[in-house]
PDB file of C-alpha atoms in Angstrom:
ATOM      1  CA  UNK A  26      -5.382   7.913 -27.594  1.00  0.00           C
ATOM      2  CA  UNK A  27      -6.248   9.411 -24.256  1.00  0.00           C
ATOM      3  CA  UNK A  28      -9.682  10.680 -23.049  1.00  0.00           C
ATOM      4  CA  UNK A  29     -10.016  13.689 -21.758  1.00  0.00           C
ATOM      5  CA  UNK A  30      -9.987  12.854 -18.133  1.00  0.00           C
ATOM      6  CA  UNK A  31      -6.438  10.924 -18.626  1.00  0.00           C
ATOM      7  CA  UNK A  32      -5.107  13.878 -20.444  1.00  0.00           C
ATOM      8  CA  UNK A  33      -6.743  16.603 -17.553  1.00  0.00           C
ATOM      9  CA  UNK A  34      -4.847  14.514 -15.425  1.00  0.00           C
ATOM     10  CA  UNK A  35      -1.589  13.492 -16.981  1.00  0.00           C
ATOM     11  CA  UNK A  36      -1.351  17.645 -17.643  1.00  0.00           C
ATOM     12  CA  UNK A  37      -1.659  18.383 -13.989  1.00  0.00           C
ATOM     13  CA  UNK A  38       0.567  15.939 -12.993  1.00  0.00           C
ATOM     14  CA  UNK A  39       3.098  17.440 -15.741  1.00  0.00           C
ATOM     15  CA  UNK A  40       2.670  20.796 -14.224  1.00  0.00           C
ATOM     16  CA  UNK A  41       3.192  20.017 -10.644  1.00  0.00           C
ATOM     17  CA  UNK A  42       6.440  18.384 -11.693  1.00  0.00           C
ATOM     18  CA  UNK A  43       7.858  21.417 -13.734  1.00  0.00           C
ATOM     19  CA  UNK A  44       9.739  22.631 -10.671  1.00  0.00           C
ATOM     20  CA  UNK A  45      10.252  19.773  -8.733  1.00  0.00           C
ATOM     21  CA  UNK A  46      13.910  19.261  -7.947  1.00  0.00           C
ATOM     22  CA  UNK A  47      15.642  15.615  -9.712  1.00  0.00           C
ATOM     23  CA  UNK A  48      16.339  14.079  -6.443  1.00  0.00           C
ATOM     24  CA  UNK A  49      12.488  14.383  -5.982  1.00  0.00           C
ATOM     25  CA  UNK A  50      11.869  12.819  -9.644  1.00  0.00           C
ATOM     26  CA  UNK A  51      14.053  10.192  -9.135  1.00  0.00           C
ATOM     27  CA  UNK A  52      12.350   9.133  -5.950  1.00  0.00           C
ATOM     28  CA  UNK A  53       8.786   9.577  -7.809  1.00  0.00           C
ATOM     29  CA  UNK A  54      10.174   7.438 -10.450  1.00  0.00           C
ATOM     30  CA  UNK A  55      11.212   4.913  -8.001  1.00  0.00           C
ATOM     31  CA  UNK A  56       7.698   4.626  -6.473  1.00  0.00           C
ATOM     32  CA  UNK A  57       6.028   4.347  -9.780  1.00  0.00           C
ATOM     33  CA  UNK A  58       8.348   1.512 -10.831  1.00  0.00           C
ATOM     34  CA  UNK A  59       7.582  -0.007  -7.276  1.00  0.00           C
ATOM     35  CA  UNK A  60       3.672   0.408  -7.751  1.00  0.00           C
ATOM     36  CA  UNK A  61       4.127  -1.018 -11.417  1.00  0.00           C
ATOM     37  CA  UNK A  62       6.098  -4.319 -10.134  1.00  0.00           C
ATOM     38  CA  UNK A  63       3.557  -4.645  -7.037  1.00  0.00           C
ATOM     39  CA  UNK A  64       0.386  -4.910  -9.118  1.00  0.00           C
ATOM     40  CA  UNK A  65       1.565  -8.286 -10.784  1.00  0.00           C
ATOM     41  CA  UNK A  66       1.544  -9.798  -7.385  1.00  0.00           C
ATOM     42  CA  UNK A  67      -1.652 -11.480  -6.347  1.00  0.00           C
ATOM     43  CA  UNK A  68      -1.569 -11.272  -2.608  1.00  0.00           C
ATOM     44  CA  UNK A  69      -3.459 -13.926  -1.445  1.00  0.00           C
ATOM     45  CA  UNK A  70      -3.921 -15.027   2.343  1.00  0.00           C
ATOM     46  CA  UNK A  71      -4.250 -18.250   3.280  1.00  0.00           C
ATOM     47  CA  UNK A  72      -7.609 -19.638   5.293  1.00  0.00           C
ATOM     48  CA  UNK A  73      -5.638 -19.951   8.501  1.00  0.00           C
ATOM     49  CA  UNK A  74      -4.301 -15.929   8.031  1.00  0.00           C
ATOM     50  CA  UNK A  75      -8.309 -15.161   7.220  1.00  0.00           C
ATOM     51  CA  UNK A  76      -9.421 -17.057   9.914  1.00  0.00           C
ATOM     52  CA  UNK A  77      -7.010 -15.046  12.515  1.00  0.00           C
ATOM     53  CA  UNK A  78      -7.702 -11.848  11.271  1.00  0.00           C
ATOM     54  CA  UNK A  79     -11.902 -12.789  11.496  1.00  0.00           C
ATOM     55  CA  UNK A  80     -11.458 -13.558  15.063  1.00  0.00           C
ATOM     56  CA  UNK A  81      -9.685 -10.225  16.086  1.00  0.00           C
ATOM     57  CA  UNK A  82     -12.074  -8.482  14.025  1.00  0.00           C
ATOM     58  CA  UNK A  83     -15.467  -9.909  15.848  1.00  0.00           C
ATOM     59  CA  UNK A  84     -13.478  -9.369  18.943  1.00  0.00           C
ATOM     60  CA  UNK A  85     -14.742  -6.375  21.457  1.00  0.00           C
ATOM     61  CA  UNK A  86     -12.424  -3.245  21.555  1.00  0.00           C
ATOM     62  CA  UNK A  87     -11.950  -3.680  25.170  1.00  0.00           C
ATOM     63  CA  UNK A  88     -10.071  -6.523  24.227  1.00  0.00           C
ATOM     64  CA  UNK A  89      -7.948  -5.083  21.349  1.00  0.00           C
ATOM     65  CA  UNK A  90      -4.277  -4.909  21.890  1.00  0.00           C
ATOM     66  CA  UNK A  91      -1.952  -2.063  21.052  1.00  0.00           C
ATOM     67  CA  UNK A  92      -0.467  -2.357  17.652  1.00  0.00           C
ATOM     68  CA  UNK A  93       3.332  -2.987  18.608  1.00  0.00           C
ATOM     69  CA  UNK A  94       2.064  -5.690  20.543  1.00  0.00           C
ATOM     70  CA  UNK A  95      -0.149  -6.622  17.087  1.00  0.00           C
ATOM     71  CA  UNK A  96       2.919  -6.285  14.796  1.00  0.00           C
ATOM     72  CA  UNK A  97       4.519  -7.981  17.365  1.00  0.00           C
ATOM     73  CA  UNK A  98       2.390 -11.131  17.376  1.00  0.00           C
ATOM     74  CA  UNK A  99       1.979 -10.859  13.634  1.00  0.00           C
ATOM     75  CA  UNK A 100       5.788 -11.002  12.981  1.00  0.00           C
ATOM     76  CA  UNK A 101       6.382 -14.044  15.779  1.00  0.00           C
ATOM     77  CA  UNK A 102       3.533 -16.073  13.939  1.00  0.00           C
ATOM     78  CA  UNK A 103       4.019 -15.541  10.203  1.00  0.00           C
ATOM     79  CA  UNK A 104       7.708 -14.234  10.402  1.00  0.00           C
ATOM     80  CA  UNK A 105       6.520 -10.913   8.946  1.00  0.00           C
TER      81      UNK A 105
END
């Protein structure tokens, strides 16, 4: 049984989609599946990712780099 708050919801939700084309359903559908298979992965990074990420945090913001080059660096390193 749903509380009220779940059913307030689930019936807004319902109404927005009344209208809503089935291309755009489909695609909504294809999200939720996608944010139902992601939450039975445990991301997890590892000590030497943690470590990385610590230093660029503590660093000043003079020396922070664009984030191309970041995404750059990132995907070079850990093949991302």
């Amino acid at each position: 049984m749903m509380d009220i708050s779940k059913q307030t919801l689930y019936q807004e939700i319902t109404d927005k989609l009344k209208n809503v084309p089935k291309e755009v359903l489909e695609r909504i559908s294809a999200y939720l599946s996608e944010i139902d298979d992601n939450k039975e992965h445990n991301f997890e990074l590892s000590e030497e990712q943690k470590k990385s990420l610590s230093k660029i945090k503590e660093r000043p913001y003079s020396e922070h780099t664009e984030i191309n080059i970041f995404l750059n660096e990132m995907s070079e390193k850990y093949g991302i």
